[in-house]
Coordinates of C-alpha atoms and ligand atoms in Angstrom, one line a residue:
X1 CA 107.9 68.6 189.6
X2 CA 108.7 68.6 192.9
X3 CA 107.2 67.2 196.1
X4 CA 107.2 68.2 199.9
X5 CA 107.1 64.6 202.0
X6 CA 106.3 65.1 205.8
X7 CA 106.2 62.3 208.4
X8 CA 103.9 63.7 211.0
X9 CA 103.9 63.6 214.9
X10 CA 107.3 65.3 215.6
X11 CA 107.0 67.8 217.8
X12 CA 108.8 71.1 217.0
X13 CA 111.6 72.9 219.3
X14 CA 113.9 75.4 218.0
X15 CA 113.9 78.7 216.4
X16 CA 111.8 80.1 212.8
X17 CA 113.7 83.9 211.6
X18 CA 110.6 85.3 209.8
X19 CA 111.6 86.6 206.3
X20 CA 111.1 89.9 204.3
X21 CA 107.1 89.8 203.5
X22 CA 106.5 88.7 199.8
X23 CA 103.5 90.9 199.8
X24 CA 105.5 94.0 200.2
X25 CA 108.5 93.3 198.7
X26 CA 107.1 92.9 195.3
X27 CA 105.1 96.5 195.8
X28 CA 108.6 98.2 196.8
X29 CA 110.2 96.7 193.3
X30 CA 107.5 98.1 191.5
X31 CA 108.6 101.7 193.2
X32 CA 112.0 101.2 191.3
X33 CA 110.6 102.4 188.6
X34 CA 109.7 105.7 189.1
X35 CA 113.3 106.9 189.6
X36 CA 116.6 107.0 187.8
X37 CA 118.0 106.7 190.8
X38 CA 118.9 102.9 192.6
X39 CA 116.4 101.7 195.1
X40 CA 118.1 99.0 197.2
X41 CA 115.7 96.7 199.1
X42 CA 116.9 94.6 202.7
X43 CA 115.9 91.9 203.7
X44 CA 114.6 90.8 200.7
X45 CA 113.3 87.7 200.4
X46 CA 114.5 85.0 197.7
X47 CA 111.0 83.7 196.1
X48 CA 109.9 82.3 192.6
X49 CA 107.7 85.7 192.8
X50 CA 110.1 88.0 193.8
X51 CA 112.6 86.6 190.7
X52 CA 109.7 86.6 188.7
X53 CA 109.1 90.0 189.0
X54 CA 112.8 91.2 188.6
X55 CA 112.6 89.6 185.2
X56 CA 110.1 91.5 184.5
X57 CA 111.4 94.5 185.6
X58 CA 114.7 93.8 183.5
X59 CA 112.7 94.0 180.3
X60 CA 111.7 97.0 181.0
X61 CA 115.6 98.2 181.0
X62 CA 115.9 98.3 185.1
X63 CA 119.0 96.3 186.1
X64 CA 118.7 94.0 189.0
X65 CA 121.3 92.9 190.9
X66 CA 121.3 90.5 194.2
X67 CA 124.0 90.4 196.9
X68 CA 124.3 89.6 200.5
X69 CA 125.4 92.5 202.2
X70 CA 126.2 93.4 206.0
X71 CA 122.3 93.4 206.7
X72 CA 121.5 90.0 205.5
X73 CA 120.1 89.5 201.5
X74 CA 119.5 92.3 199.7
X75 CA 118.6 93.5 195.8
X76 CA 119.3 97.0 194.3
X77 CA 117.2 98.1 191.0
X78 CA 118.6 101.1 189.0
X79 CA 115.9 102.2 186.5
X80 CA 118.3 104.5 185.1
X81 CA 116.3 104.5 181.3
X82 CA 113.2 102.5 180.9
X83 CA 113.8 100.9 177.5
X84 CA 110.4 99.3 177.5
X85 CA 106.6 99.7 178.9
X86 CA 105.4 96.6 177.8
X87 CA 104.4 94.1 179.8
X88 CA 102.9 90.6 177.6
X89 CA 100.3 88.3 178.9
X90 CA 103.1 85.0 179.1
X91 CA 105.0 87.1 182.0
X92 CA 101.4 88.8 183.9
X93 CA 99.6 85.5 184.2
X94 CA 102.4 84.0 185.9
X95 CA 101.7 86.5 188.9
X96 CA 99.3 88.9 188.8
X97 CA 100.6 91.1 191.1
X98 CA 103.0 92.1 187.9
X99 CA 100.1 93.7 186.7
X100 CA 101.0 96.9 188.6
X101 CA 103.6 98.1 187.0
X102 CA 101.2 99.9 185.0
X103 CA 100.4 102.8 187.3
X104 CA 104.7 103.6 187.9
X105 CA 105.5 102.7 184.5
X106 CA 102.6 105.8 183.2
X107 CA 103.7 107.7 185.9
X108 CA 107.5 107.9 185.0
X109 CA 107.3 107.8 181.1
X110 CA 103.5 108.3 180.1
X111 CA 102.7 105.3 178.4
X112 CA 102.5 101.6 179.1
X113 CA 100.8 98.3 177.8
X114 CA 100.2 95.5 179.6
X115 CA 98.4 92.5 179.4
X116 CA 95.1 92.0 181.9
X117 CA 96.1 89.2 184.5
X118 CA 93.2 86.9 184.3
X119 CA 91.2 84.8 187.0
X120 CA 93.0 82.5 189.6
X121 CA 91.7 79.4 191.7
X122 CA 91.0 81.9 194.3
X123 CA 88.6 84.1 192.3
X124 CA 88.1 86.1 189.4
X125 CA 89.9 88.5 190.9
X126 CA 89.1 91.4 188.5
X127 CA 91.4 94.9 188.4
X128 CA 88.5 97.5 187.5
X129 CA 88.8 99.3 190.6
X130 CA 92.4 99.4 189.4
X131 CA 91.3 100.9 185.8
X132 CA 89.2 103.1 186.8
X133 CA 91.3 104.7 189.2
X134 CA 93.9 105.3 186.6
X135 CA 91.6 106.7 184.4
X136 CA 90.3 109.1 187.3
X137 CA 94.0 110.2 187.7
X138 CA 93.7 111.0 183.8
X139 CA 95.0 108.3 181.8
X140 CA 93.6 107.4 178.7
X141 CA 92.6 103.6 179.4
X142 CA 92.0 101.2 176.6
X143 CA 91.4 98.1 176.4
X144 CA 92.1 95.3 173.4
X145 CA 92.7 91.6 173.0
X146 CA 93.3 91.4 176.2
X147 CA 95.8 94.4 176.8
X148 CA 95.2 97.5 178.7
X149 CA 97.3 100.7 176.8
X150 CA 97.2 103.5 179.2
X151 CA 98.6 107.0 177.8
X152 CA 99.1 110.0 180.0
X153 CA 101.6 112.3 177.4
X154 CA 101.2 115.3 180.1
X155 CA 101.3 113.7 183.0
X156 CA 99.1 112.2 185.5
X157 CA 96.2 114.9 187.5
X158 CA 96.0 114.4 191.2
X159 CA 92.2 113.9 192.0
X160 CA 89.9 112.2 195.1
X161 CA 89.5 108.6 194.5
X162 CA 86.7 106.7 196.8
X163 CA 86.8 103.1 196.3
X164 CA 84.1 101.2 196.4
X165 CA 85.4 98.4 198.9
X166 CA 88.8 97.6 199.8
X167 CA 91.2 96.5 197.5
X168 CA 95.5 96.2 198.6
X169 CA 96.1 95.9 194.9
X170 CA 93.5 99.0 193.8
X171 CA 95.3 101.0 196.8
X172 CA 98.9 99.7 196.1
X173 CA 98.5 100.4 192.5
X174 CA 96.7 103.8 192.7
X175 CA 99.3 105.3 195.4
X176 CA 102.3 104.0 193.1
X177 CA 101.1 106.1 190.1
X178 CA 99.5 108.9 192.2
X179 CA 103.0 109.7 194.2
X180 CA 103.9 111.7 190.4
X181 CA 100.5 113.0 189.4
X182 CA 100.4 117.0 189.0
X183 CA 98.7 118.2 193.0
X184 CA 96.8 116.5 195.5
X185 CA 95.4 113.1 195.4
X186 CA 93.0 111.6 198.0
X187 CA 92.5 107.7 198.3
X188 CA 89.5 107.0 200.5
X189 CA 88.8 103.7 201.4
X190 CA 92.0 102.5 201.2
X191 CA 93.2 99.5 202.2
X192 CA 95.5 99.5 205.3
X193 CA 97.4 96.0 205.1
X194 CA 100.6 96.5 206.4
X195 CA 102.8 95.6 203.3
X196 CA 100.6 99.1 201.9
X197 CA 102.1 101.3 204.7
X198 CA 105.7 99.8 204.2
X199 CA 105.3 100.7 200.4
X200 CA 103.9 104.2 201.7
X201 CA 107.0 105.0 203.5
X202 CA 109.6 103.6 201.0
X203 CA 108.0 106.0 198.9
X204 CA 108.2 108.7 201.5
X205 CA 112.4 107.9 201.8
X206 CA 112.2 108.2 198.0
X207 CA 111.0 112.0 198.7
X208 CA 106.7 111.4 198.0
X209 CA 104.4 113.5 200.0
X210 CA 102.1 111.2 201.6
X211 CA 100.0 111.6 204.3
X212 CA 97.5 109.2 206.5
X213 CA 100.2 106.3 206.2
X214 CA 98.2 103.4 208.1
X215 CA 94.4 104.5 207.5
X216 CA 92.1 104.1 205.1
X217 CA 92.3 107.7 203.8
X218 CA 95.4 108.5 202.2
X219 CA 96.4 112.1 200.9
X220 CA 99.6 112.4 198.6
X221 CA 100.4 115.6 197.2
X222 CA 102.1 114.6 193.9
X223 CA 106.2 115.4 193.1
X224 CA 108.1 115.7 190.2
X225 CA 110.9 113.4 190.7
X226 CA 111.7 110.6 193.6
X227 CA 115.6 109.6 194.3
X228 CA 116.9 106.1 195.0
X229 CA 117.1 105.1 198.7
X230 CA 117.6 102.2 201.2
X231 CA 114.8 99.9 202.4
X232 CA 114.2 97.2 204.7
X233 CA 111.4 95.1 204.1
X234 CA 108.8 94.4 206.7
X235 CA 109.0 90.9 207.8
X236 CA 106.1 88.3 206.7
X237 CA 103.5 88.2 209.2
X238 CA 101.9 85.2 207.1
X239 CA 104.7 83.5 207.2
X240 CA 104.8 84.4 211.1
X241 CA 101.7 83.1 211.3
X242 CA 101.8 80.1 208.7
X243 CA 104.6 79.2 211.4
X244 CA 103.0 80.1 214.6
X245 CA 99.9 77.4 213.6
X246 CA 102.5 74.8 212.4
X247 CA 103.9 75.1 216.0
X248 CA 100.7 74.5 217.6
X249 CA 99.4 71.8 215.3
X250 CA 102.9 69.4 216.0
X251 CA 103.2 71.0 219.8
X252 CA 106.1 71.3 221.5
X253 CA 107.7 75.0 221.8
X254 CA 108.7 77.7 219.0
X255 CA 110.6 80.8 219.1
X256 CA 109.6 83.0 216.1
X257 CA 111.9 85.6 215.9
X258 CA 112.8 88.7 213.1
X259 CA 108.8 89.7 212.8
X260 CA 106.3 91.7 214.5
X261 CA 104.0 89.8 216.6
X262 CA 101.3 92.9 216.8
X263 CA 100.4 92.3 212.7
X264 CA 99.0 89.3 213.5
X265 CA 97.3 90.0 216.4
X266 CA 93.8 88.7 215.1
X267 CA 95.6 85.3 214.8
X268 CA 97.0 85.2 217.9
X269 CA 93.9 85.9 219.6
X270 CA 92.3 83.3 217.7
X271 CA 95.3 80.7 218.8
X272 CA 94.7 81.8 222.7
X273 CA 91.1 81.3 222.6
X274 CA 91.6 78.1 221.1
X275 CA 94.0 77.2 224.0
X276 CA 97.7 77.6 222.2
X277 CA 99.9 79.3 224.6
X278 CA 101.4 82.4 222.7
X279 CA 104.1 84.6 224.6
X280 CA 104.8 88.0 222.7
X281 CA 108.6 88.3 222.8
X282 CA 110.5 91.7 221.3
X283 CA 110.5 91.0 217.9
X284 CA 108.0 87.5 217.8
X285 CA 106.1 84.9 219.6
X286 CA 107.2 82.1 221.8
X287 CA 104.4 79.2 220.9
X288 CA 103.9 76.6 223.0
X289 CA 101.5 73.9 222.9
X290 CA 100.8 70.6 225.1
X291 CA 99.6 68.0 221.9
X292 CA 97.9 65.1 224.1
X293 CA 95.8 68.2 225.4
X294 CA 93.0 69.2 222.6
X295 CA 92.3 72.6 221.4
X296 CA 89.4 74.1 221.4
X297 CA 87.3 74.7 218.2
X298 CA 86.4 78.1 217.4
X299 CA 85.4 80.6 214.6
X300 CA 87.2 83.2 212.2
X301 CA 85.5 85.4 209.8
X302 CA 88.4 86.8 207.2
X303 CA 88.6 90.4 206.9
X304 CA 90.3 92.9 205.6
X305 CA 93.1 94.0 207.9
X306 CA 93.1 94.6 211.0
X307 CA 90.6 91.6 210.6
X308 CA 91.5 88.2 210.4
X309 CA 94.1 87.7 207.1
X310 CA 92.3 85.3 204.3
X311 CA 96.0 84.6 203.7
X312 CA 95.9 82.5 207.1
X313 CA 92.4 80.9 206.6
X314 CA 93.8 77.6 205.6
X315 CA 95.9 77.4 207.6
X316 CA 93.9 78.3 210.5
X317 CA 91.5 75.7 209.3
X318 CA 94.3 73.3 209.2
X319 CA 94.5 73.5 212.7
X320 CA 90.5 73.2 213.4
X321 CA 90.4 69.6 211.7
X322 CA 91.9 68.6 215.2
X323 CA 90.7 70.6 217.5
X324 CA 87.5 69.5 219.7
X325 CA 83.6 70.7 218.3
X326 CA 83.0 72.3 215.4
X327 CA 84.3 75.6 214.2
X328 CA 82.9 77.9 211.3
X329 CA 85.2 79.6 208.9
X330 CA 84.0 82.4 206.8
X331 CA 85.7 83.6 203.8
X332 CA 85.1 87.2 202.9
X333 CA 87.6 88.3 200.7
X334 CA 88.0 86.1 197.9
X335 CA 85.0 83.8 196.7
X336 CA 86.4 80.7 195.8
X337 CA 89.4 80.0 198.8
X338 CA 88.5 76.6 200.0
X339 CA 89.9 74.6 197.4
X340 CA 92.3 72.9 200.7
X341 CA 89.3 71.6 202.2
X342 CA 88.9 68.7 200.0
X343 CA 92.6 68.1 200.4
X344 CA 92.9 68.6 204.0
X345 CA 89.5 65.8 203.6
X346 CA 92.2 63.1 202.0
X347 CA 93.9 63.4 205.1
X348 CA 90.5 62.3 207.2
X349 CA 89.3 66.3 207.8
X350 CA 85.8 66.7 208.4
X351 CA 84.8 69.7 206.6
X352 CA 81.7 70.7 204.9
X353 CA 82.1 73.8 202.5
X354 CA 78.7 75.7 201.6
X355 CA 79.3 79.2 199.3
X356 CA 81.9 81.3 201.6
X357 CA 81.2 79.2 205.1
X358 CA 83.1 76.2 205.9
X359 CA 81.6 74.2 208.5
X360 CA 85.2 71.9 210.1
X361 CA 84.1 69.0 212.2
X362 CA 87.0 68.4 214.6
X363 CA 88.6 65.0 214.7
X364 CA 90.7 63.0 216.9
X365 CA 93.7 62.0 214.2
X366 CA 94.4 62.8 210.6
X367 CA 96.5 60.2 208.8
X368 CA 99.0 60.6 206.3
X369 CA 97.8 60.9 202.2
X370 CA 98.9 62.1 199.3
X371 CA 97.6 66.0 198.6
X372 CA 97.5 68.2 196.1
X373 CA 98.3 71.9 196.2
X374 CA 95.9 74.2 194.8
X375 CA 97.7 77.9 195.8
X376 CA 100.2 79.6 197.8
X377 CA 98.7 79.4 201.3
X378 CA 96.5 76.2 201.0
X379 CA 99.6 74.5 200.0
X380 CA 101.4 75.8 204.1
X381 CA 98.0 74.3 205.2
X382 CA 98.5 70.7 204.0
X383 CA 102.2 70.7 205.4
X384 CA 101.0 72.1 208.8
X385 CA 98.3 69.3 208.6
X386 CA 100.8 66.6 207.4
X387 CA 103.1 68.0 210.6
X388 CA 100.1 66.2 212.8
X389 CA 98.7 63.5 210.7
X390 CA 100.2 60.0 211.5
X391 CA 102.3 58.7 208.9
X392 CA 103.5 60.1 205.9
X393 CA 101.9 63.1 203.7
X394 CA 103.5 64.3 200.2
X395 CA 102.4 67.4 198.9
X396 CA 102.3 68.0 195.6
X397 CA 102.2 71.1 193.1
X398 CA 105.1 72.4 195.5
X399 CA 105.7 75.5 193.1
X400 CA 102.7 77.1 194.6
X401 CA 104.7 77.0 198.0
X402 CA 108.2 78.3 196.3
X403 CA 106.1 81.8 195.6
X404 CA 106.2 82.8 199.2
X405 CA 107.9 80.6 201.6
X406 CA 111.8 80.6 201.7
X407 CA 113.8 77.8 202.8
X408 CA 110.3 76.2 204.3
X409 CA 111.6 73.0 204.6
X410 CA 115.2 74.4 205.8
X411 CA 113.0 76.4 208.6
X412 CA 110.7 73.4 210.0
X413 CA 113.5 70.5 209.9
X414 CA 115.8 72.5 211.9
X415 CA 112.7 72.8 214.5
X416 CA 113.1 68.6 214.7
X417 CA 110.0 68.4 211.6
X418 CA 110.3 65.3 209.5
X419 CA 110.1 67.5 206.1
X420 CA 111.7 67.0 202.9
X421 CA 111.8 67.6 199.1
X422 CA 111.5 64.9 196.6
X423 CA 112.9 66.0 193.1
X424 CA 110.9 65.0 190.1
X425 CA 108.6 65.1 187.3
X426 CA 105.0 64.3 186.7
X427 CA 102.2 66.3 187.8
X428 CA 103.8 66.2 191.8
X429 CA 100.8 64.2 193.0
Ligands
LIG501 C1 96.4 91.0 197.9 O1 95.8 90.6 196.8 C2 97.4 89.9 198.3 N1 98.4 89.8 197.2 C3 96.7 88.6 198.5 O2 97.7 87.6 198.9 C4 95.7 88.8 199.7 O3 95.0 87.6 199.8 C5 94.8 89.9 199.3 O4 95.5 91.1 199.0 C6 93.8 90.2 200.5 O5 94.5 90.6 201.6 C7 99.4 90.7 197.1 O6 99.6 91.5 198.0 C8 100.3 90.5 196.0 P1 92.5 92.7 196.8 P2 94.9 91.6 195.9 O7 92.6 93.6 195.6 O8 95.6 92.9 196.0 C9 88.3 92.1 194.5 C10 98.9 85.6 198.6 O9 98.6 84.4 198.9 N2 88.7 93.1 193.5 O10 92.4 93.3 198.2 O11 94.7 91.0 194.6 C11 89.1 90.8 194.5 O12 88.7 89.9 193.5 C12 97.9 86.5 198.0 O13 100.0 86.1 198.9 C13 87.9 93.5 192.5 O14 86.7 93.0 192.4 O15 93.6 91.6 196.7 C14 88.9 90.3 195.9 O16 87.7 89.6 196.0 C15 96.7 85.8 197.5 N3 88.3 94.4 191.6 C16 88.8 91.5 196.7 O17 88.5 92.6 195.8 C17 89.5 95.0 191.7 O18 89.9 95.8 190.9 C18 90.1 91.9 197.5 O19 91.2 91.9 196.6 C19 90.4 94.6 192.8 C20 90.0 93.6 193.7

């Protein structure tokens, strides 16, 4: 397996392009298959959980086909015939976001199985908000050895859905299989991350009705058919801001370019008050950062958006471990998403964890260690942490990273990082 070694105290200069967001691009290939027609997807990212997902897709009968074409990388999906609605448990454990196909799959041909998802080292991460949704739109749920069968032989029936907190999948999922119910659906309490309003308006080009795009009540009157169209995928804001707190841990000065600076604007706040220099640009962030001069610690509280993104906790605490006095980090979304602390520890952190609060105890120097990657964004957090620590780091378990950073290492080195891949086997470690 392979490894990511980084020798710390470079600081970065250059230029980071921000690529398509994972988050949405895997919604918008589940929208493929609710029409016969091609969907072709820009600025699509190449990530173990995008090609994960179009091999799941192919089983069903959809044919995927990659190019690079005048507008950078992109992949069309024709779901011309779906030959198959099943979906077993050795493809859905390997990302549970695969788990909603069900919703477009019941919506197009009225019948689906596939396997529940399971916990992850983040949480249980349960999908009955996403059950009991479908069943509210009138599918016929059932549950057995570990399978959901859904049946809906006369279609889907539009209905008002409140849910009881919010969930992007739950929302995602819901507005995916509602776009084709028989009349109106309302989705109150709906989540409003970004990547849900770029899937909202890919569905739109593909002829939905949907209204309330970008709040938390969302009214889709349902249609009998959607056509193929042409989208580009939002760019990743956490990647933008994986890369924005990797600039201000090594210092020195980073152009972020291809994103939106205003969908991380809870991060960037953050970064000021902490004392990074962060200069909105058209379509990014200059971030600069002076590294004899130490930042400032303060406190997050994850939210759901516009709140501060659990996907940029660790990462955000990555950059506390050096900054002066003690800063407070509260998890809210998922209940176990602190498994980097320990990690970030092996490198000479300070950080005390206590049920959803970590307590990070700034320090003057982090020194190289081997680390272990636990999950996607705690795995960013160890090499932003390695960028600063003297000496060498090696990150290991790098497949966690290959889910939803592309060309990571490409990105950092040509910003004057010391970061490469070491090929091999064993555990990475
Ligand atoms: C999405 O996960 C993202 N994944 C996550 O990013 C992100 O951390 C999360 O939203 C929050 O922003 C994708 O978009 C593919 P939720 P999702 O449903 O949809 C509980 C990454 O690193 N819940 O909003 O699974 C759940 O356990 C990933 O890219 C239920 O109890 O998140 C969690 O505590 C990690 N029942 C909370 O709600 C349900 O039916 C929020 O989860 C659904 C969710």
């Amino acid at each position: 397996m392979d490894r990511i070694a980084i020798v710390g105290g470079a600081q970065l200069k250059g230029e980071i392009p921000i690529s398509g967001a994972k988050n949405s691009a895997i919604k918008l290939m589940a929208a493929s298959i609710l029409t016969d027609e091609p969907l072709r997807l820009t600025n699509m990212p190449r990530l173990a959980d995008t090609k994960f997902l179009g091999r799941l897709l192919e089983q069903f009968g959809i044919a995927v086909t990659e190019s690079n074409g005048p507008d950078g990388q992109e992949t069309l999906f024709h779901a011309r015939e779906i030959s198959s609605t099943f979906a077993p448990y050795d493809l859905v454990r390997q990302m549970r976001a695969s788990f909603n196909v069900l919703g477009p799959l019941l919506a197009r041909t009225g019948h689906a199985k596939v396997s529940l998802p399971g916990g992850c080292t983040i949480g249980a991460r349960p999908v009955d908000l996403h059950i009991e949704a479908l069943a509210k739109l009138g599918a016929q749920m059932e549950m057995s050895e570990g399978y959901v069968s859904a049946l809906a032989p006369n279609g889907l029936q539009g209905t008002e859905i409140e849910f009881p907190f919010v969930s992007v999948g739950a929302t995602e999922h819901t507005l995916l299989a509602a776009v084709m119910a028989h009349g109106t659906t309302v989705l109150k309490n709906a989540a409003r991350e970004p990547e849900i309003g770029d899937l909202a308006r890919c569905l739109v080009s593909m002829g939905a009705k949907i209204e309330g795009i970008d709040t938390d009540t969302l009214v889709i009157e349902g249609v009998t058919s959607l056509h193929g169209t042409t989208w580009s995928v939002i760019p990743d804001r956490i990647e933008m801001g994986s890369y924005a707190v990797a600039a201000a841990m090594a210092g020195g000065e980073v152009r972020i370019t291809k994103a939106r600076p205003e969908l991380i604007q809870a991060l960037t706040d953050k970064m000021i008050e902490a004392g990074v220099d962060i200069e909105p640009t058209a379509d990014g962030v200059i971030v600069r950062r002076d590294p004899t001069q130490r930042l400032k610690a303060v406190n997050v509280t994850t939210e759901v958006y516009p709140g501060f993104a659990t996907d940029l906790q660790a990462q955000f605490m990555a950059l506390m471990t050096l900054a002066e006095g003690e800063s407070v980090i509260h998890e809210n979304i998922f209940e176990n998403r602190f498994m980097h602390a320990p990690e970030l520890g092996r490198l000479g952190a300070e950080i005390h964890v206590h049920a959803g609060e970590a307590r990070v105890v700034g320090v003057e120097h982090l020194k190289g260690a081997p680390v272990m990657a636990t999950d996607l964004r705690a795995s960013i957090s160890l090499v932003i942490a390695g960028l600063a620590a003297e000496g060498e780091t090696t990150v290991g378990r790098v497949y966690h990273l290959d889910r939803g950073f592309e060309r990571m290492e490409e990105k950092l080195s040509a910003c004057g990082a010391r970061v490469r891949r070491i090929k091999g086997d064993g555990d990475g470690r």
